[in-house]
Tab-separated table of N, CA, C and O in Angstrom:
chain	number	residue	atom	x	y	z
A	1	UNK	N	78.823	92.954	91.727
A	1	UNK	CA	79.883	91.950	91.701
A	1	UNK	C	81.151	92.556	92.309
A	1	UNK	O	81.461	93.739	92.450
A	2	UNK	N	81.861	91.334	92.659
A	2	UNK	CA	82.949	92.232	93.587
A	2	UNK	C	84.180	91.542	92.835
A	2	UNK	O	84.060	90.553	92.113
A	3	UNK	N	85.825	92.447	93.206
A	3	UNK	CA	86.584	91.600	92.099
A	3	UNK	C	87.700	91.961	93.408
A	3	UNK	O	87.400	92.433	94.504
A	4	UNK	N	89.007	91.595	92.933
A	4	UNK	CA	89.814	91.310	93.798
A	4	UNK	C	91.134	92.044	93.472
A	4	UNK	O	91.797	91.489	92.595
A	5	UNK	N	91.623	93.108	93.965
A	5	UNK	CA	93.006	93.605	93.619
A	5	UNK	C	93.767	93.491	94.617
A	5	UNK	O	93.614	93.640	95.829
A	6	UNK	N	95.093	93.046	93.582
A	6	UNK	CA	96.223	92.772	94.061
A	6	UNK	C	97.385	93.495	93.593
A	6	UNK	O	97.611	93.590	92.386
A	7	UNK	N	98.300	94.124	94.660
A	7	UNK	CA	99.283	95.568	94.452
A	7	UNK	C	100.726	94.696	94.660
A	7	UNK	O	101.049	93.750	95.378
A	8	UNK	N	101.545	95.677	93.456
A	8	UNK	CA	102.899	94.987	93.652
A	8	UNK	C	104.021	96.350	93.764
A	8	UNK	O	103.921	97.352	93.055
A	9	UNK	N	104.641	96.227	94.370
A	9	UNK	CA	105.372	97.883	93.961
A	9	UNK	C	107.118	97.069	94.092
A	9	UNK	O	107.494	96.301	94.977
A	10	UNK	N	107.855	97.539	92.970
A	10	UNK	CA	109.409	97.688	92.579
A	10	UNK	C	109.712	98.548	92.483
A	10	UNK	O	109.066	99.557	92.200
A	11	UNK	N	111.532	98.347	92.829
A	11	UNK	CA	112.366	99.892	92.730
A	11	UNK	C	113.732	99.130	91.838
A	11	UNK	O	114.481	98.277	92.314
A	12	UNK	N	113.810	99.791	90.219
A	12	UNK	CA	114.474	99.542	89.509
A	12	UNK	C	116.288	100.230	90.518
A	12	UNK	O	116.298	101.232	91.233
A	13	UNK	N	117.311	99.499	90.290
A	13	UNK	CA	118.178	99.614	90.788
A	13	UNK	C	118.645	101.037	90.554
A	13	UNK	O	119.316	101.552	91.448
A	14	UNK	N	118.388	101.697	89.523
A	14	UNK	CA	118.792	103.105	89.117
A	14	UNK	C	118.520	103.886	90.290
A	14	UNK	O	119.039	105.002	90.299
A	15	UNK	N	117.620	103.459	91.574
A	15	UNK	CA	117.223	104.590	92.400
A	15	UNK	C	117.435	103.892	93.786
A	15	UNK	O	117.165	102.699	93.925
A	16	UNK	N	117.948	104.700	94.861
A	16	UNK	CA	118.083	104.449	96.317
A	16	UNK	C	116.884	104.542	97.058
A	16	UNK	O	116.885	105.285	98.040
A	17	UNK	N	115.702	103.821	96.713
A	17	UNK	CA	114.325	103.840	97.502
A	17	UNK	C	113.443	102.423	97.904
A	17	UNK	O	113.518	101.318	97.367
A	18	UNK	N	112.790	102.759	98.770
A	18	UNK	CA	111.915	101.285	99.528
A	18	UNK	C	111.074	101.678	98.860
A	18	UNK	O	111.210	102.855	98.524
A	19	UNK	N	109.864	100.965	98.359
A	19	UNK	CA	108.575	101.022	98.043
A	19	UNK	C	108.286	99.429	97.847
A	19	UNK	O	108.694	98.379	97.349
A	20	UNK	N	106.812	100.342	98.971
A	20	UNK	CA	105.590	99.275	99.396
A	20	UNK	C	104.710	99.536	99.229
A	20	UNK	O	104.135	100.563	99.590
A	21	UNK	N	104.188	98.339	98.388
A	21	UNK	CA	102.837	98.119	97.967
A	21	UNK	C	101.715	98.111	99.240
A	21	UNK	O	102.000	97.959	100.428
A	22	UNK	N	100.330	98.322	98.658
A	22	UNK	CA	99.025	98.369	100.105
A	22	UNK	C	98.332	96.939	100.377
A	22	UNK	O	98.139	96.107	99.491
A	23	UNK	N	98.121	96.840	101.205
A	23	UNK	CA	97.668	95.374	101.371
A	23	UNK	C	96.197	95.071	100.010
A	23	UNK	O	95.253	95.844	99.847
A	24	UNK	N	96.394	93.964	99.349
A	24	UNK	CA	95.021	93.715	98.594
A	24	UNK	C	94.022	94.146	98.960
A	24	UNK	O	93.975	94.616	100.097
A	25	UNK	N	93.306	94.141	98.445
A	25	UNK	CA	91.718	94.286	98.729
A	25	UNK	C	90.703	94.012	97.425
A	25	UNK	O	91.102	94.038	96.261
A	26	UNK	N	89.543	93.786	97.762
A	26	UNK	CA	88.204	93.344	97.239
A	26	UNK	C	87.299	94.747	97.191
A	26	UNK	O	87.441	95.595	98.071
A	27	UNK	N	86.667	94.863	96.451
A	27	UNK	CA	85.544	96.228	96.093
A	27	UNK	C	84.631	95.993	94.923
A	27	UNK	O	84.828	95.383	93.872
A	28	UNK	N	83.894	96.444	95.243
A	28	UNK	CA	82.514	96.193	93.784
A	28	UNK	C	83.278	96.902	92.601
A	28	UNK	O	84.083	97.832	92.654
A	29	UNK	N	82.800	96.203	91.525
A	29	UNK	CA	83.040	97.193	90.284
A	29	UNK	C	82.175	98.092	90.071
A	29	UNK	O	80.966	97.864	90.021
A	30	UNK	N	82.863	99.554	89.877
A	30	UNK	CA	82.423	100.133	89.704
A	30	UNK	C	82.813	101.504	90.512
A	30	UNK	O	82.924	102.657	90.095
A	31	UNK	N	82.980	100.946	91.836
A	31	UNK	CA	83.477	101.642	93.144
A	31	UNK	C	84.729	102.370	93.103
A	31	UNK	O	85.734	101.691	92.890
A	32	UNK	N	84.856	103.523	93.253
A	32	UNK	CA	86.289	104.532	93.209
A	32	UNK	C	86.644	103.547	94.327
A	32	UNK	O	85.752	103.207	95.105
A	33	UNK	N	87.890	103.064	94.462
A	33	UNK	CA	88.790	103.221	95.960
A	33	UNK	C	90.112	103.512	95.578
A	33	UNK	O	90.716	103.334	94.520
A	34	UNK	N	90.429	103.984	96.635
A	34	UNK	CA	91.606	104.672	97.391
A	34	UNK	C	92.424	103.692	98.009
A	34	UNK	O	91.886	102.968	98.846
A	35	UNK	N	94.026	103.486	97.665
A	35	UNK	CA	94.857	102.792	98.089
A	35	UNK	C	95.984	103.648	98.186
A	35	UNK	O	96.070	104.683	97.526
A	36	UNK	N	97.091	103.153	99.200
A	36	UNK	CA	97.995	104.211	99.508
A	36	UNK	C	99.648	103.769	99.257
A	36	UNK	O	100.112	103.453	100.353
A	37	UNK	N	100.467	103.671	98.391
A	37	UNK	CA	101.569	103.194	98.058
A	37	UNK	C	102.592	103.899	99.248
A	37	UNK	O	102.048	104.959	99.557
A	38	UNK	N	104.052	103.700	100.156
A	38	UNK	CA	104.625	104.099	100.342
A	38	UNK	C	106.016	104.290	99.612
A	38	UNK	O	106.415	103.293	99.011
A	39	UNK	N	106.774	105.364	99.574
A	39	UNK	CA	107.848	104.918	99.188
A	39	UNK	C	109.060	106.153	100.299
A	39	UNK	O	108.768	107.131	100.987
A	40	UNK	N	110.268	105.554	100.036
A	40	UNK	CA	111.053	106.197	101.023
A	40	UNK	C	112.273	106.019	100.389
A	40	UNK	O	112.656	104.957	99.899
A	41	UNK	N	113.022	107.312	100.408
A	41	UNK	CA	114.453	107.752	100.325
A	41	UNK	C	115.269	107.381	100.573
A	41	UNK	O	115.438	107.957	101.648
A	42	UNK	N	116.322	106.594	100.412
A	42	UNK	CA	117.210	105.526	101.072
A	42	UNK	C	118.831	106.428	101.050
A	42	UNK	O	119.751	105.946	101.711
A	43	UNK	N	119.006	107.422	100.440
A	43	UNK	CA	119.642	107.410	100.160
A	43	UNK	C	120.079	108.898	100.848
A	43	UNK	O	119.183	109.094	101.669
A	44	UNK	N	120.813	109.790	100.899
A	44	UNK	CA	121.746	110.951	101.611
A	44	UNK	C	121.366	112.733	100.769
A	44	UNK	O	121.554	113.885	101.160
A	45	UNK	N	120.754	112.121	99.452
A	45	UNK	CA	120.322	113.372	99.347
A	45	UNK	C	119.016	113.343	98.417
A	45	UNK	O	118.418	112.307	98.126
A	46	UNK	N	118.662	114.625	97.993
A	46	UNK	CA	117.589	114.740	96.913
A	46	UNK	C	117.580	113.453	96.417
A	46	UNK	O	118.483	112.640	96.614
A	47	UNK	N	116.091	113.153	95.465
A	47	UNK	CA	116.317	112.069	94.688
A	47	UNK	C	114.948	112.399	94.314
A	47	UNK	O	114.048	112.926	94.967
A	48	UNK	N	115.005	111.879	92.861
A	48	UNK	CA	113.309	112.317	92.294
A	48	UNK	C	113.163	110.570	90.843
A	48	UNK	O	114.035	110.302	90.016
A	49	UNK	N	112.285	110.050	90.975
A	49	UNK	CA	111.784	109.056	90.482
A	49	UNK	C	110.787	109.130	89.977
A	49	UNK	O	109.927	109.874	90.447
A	50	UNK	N	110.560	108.379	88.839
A	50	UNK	CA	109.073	107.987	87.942
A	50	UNK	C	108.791	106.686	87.948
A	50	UNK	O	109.678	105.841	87.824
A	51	UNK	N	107.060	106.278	88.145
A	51	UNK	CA	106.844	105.388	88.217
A	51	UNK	C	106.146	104.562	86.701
A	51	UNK	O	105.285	105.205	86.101
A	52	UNK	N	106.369	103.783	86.386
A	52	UNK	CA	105.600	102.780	85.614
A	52	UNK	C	104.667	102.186	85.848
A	52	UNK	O	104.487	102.246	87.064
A	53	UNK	N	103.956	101.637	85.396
A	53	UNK	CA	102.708	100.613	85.979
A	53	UNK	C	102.202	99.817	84.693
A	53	UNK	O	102.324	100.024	83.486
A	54	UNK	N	101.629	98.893	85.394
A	54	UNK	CA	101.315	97.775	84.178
A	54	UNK	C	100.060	97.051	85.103
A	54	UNK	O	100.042	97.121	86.331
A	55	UNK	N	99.214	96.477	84.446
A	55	UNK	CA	97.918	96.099	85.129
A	55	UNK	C	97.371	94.470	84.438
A	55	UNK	O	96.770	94.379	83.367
A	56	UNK	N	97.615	93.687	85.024
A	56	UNK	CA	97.564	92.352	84.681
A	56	UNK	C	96.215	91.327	85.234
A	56	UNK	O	95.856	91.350	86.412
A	57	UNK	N	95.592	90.496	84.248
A	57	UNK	CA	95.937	90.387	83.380
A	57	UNK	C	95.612	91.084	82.477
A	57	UNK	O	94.399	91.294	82.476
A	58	UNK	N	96.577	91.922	81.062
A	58	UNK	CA	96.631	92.206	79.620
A	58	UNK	C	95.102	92.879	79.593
A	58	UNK	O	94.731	94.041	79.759
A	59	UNK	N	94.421	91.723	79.329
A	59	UNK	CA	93.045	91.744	78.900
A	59	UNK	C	92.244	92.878	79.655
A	59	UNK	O	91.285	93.457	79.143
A	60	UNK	N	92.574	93.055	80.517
A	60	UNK	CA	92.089	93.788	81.677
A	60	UNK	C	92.307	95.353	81.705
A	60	UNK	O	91.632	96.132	82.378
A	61	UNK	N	92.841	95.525	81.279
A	61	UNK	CA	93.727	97.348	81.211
A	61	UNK	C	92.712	97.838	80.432
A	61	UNK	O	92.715	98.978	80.897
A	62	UNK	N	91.886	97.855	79.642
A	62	UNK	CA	90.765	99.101	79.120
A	62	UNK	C	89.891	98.848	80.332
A	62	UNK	O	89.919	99.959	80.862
A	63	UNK	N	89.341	98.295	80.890
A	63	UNK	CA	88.173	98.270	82.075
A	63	UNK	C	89.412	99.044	83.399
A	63	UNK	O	89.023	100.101	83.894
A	64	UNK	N	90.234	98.717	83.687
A	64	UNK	CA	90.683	99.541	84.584
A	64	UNK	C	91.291	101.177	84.819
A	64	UNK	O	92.432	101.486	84.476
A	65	UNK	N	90.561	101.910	85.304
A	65	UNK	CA	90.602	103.397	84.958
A	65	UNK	C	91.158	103.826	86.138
A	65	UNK	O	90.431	103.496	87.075
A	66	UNK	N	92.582	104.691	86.652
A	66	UNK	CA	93.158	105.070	87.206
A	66	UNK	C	92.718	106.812	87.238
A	66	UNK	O	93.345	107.509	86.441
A	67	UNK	N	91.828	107.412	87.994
A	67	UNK	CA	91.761	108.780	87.969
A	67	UNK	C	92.520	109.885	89.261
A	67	UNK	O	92.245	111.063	89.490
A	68	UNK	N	93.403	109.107	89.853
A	68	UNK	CA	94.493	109.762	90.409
A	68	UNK	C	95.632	108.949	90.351
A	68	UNK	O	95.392	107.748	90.222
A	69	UNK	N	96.948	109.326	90.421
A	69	UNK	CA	98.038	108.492	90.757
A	69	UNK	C	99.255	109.334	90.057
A	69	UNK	O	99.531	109.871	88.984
A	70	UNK	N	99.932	109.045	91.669
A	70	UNK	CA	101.258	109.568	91.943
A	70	UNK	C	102.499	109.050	90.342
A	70	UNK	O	103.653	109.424	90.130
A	71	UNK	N	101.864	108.374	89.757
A	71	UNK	CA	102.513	107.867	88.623
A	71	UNK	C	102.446	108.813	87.404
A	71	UNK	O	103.351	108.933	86.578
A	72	UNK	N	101.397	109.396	87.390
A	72	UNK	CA	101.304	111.032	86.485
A	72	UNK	C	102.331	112.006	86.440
A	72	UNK	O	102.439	113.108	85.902
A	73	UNK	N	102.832	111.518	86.932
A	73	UNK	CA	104.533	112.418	87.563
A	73	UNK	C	105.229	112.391	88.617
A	73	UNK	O	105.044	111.706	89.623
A	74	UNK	N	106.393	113.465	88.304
A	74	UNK	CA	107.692	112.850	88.627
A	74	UNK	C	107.462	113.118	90.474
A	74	UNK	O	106.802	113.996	91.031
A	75	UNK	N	107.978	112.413	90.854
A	75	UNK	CA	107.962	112.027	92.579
A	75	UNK	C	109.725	112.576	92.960
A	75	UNK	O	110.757	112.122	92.465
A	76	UNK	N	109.551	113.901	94.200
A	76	UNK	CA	110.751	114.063	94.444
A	76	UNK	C	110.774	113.842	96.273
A	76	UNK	O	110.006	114.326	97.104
A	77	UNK	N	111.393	113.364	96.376
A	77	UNK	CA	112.011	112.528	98.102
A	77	UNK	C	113.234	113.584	98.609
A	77	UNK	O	114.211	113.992	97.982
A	78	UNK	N	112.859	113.819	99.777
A	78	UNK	CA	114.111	114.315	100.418
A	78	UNK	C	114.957	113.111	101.400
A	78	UNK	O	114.254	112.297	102.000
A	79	UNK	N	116.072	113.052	101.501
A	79	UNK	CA	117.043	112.116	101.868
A	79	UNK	C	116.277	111.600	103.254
A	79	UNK	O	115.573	112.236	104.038
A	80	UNK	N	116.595	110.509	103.254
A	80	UNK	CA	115.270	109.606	104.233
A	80	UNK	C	113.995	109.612	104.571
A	80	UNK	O	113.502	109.110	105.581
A	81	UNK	N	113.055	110.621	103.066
A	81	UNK	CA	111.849	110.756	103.450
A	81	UNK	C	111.087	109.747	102.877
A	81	UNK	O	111.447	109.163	101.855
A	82	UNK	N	110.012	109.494	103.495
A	82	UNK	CA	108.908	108.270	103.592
A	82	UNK	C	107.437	109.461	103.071
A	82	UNK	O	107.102	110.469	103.693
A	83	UNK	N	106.944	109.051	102.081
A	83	UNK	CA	105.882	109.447	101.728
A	83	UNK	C	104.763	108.306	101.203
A	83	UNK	O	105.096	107.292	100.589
A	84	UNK	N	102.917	108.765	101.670
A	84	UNK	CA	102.268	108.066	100.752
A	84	UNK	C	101.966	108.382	99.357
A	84	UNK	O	101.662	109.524	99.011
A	85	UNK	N	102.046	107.364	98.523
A	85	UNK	CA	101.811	107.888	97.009
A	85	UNK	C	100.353	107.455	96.615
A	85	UNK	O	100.341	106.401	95.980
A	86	UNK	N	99.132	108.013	96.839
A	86	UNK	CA	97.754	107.305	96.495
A	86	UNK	C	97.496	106.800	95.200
A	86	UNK	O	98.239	107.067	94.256
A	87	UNK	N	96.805	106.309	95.126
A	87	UNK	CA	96.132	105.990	93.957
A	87	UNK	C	94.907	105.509	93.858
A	87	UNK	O	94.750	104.394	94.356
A	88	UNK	N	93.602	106.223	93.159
A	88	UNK	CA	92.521	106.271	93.064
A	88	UNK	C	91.969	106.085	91.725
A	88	UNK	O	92.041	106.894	90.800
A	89	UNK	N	91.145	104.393	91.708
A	89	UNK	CA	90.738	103.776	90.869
A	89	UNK	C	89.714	103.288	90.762
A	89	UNK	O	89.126	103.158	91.835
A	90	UNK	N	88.986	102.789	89.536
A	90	UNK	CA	87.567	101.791	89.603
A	90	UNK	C	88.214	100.898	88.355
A	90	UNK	O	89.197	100.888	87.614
A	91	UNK	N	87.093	100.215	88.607
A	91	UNK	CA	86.974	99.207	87.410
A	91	UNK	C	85.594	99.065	86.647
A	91	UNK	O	84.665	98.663	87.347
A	92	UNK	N	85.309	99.347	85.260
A	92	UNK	CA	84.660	99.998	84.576
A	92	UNK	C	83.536	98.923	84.497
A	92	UNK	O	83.910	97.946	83.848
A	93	UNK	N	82.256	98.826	84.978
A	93	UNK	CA	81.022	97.972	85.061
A	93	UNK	C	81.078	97.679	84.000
A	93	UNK	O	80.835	96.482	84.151
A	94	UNK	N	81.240	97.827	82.720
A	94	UNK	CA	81.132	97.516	81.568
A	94	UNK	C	81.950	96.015	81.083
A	94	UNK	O	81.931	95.306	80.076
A	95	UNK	N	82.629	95.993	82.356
A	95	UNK	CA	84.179	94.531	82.052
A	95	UNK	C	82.995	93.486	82.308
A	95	UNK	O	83.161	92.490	81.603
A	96	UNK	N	81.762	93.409	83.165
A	96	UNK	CA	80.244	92.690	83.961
A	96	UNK	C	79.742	91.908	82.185
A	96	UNK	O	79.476	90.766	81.809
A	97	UNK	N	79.813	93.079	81.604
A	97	UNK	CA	79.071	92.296	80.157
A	97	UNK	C	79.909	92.144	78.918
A	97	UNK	O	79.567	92.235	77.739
A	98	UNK	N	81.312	91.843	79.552
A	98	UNK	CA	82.319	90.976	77.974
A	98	UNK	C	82.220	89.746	78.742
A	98	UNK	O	82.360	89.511	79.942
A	99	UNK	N	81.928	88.982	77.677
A	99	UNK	CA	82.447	87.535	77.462
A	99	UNK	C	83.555	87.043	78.188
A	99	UNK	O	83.744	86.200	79.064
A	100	UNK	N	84.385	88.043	77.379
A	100	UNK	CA	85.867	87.603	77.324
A	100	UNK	C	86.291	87.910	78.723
A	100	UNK	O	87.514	88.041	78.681
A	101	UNK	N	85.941	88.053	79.708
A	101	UNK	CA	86.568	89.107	81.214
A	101	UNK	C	85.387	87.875	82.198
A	101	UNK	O	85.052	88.061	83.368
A	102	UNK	N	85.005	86.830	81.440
A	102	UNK	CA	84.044	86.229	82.716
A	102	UNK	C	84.759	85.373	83.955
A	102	UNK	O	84.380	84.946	85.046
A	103	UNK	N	86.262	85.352	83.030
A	103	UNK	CA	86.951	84.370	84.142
A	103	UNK	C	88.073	85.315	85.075
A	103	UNK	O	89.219	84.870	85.142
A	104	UNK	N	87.822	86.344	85.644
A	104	UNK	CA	88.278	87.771	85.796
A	104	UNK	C	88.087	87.707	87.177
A	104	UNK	O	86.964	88.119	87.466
A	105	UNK	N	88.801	87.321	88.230
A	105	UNK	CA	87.933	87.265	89.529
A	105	UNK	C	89.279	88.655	90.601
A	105	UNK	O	89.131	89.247	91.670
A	106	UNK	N	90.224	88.636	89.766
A	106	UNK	CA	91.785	88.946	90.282
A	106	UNK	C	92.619	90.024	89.416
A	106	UNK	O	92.825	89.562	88.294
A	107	UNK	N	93.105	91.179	89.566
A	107	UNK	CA	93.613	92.025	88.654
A	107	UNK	C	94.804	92.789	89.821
A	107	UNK	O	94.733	93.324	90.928
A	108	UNK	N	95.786	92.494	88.910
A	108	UNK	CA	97.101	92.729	89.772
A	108	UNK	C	97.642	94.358	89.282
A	108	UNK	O	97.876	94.610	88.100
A	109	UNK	N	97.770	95.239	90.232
A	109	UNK	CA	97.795	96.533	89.656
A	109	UNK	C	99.331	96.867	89.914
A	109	UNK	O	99.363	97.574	90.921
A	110	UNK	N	100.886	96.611	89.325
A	110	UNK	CA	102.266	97.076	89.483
A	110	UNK	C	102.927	97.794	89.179
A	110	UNK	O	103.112	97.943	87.971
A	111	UNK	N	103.483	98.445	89.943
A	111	UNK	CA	104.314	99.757	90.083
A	111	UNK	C	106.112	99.391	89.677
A	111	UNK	O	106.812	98.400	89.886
A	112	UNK	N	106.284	100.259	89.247
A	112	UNK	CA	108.295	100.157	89.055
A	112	UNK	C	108.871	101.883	89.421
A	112	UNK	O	108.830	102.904	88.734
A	113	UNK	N	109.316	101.657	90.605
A	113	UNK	CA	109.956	103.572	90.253
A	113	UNK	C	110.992	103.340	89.339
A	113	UNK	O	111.276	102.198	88.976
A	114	UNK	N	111.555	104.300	88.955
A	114	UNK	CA	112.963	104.448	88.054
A	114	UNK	C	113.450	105.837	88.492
A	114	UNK	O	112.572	106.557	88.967
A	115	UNK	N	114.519	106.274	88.428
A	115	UNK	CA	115.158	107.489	88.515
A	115	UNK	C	114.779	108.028	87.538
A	115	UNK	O	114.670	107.449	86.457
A	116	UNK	N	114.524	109.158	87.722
A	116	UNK	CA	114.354	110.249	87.397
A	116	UNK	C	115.123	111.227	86.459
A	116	UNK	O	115.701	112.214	86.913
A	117	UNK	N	115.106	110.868	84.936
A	117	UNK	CA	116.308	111.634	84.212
A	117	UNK	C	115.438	112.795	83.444
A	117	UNK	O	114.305	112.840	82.965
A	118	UNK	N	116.638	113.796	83.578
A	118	UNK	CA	115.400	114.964	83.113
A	118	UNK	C	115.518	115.052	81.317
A	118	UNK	O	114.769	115.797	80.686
Protein backbone atom coordinates (compact mmCIF):
# COMPACT_ATOMS: atom_id res chain seq x y z
CA UNK A 1 0.00 0.00 0.00
CA UNK A 2 1.20 3.32 -0.75
CA UNK A 3 0.40 6.56 1.41
CA UNK A 4 1.02 10.09 0.69
CA UNK A 5 3.38 12.69 2.48
CA UNK A 6 3.04 16.02 2.72
CA UNK A 7 6.05 18.53 4.12
CA UNK A 8 5.54 21.90 5.67
CA UNK A 9 8.57 23.82 7.02
CA UNK A 10 8.25 27.39 9.34
CA UNK A 11 10.61 29.86 10.74
CA UNK A 12 9.32 31.18 14.13
CA UNK A 13 10.17 35.01 14.04
CA UNK A 14 12.88 34.58 16.84
CA UNK A 15 15.29 33.58 13.90
CA UNK A 16 16.63 35.34 10.56
CA UNK A 17 16.16 32.13 8.23
CA UNK A 18 14.29 30.76 4.91
CA UNK A 19 13.22 27.27 5.23
CA UNK A 20 11.81 25.05 2.61
CA UNK A 21 9.99 22.29 2.75
CA UNK A 22 10.65 19.10 -0.17
CA UNK A 23 8.19 18.64 -2.66
CA UNK A 24 5.43 15.76 -1.42
CA UNK A 25 5.72 12.53 -2.29
CA UNK A 26 4.00 8.99 -2.23
CA UNK A 27 6.04 5.67 -1.01
CA UNK A 28 4.92 2.24 0.21
CA UNK A 29 4.65 1.74 3.85
CA UNK A 30 7.12 0.49 5.14
CA UNK A 31 9.85 2.03 2.80
CA UNK A 32 12.81 4.21 4.46
CA UNK A 33 12.78 7.48 2.25
CA UNK A 34 14.89 10.25 2.21
CA UNK A 35 13.68 13.85 1.90
CA UNK A 36 15.78 16.93 1.95
CA UNK A 37 14.63 20.19 3.94
CA UNK A 38 16.55 23.48 3.02
CA UNK A 39 17.19 26.14 5.23
CA UNK A 40 19.31 29.40 4.88
CA UNK A 41 20.81 32.21 6.97
CA UNK A 42 19.25 35.42 6.35
CA UNK A 43 20.89 37.19 8.46
CA UNK A 44 24.89 38.91 8.88
CA UNK A 45 26.21 36.58 11.30
CA UNK A 46 26.37 33.16 13.17
CA UNK A 47 22.98 31.90 13.97
CA UNK A 48 22.10 28.42 15.37
CA UNK A 49 18.28 27.13 15.54
CA UNK A 50 16.15 24.14 16.73
CA UNK A 51 13.63 22.54 15.03
CA UNK A 52 10.17 21.21 16.20
CA UNK A 53 8.03 18.92 14.36
CA UNK A 54 4.62 17.68 14.69
CA UNK A 55 3.10 14.96 12.34
CA UNK A 56 -0.57 15.19 11.45
CA UNK A 57 -3.01 13.68 11.54
CA UNK A 58 -2.59 13.14 15.72
CA UNK A 59 -3.59 9.63 15.22
CA UNK A 60 -0.79 9.00 13.09
CA UNK A 61 2.50 9.81 15.11
CA UNK A 62 3.13 6.18 16.73
CA UNK A 63 3.18 4.54 13.06
CA UNK A 64 5.48 7.30 11.90
CA UNK A 65 9.19 6.61 12.78
CA UNK A 66 11.77 9.28 11.99
CA UNK A 67 15.37 7.46 12.10
CA UNK A 68 17.39 10.46 10.97
CA UNK A 69 16.65 14.16 11.25
CA UNK A 70 18.36 17.32 11.42
CA UNK A 71 15.70 18.05 14.24
CA UNK A 72 17.78 15.83 16.84
CA UNK A 73 19.73 18.91 17.22
CA UNK A 74 20.79 22.10 17.28
CA UNK A 75 21.46 23.43 13.52
CA UNK A 76 24.26 26.17 13.27
CA UNK A 77 24.25 28.50 9.82
CA UNK A 78 26.92 30.73 8.89
CA UNK A 79 25.65 34.26 7.69
CA UNK A 80 24.00 33.57 4.25
CA UNK A 81 24.49 29.91 4.37
CA UNK A 82 21.97 27.58 2.62
CA UNK A 83 22.13 24.04 3.83
CA UNK A 84 20.18 20.61 3.26
CA UNK A 85 18.65 19.33 6.46
CA UNK A 86 17.56 15.44 5.60
CA UNK A 87 15.29 13.53 7.02
CA UNK A 88 14.92 9.82 6.90
CA UNK A 89 11.66 8.06 7.59
CA UNK A 90 9.08 5.09 7.21
CA UNK A 91 5.85 4.47 8.20
CA UNK A 92 5.37 1.46 10.36
CA UNK A 93 3.34 -1.54 8.25
CA UNK A 94 1.68 -2.17 11.30
CA UNK A 95 -0.66 1.39 10.76
CA UNK A 96 -2.04 -1.59 7.34
CA UNK A 97 -3.86 -3.53 10.33
CA UNK A 98 -5.58 -0.70 12.79
CA UNK A 99 -8.95 -0.08 12.19
CA UNK A 100 -8.64 3.14 13.30
CA UNK A 101 -5.79 4.45 10.46
CA UNK A 102 -8.16 2.91 7.47
CA UNK A 103 -9.12 6.35 6.40
CA UNK A 104 -5.25 7.40 6.37
CA UNK A 105 -4.43 8.03 2.73
CA UNK A 106 -2.25 11.58 3.67
CA UNK A 107 0.19 12.40 6.64
CA UNK A 108 1.55 15.86 6.83
CA UNK A 109 5.11 15.82 8.35
CA UNK A 110 5.95 19.95 9.94
CA UNK A 111 8.83 21.57 10.83
CA UNK A 112 9.19 25.06 13.01
CA UNK A 113 12.94 26.31 13.48
CA UNK A 114 13.24 28.52 16.59
CA UNK A 115 16.42 30.18 17.77
CA UNK A 116 18.52 28.65 19.44
CA UNK A 117 18.85 29.53 23.31
CA UNK A 118 21.47 27.80 25.11
Amino acid sequence: KEINIQFNADVNKSINWLFKAPKDVSFKIGENKLVEYEATNLSNNLSSGTATFNVLPEKVGPYFIKTQCFCFEKQTLEPNQTVKMPVVFYVDPSIIDDPEMADIDTITLSYTFFKYIE
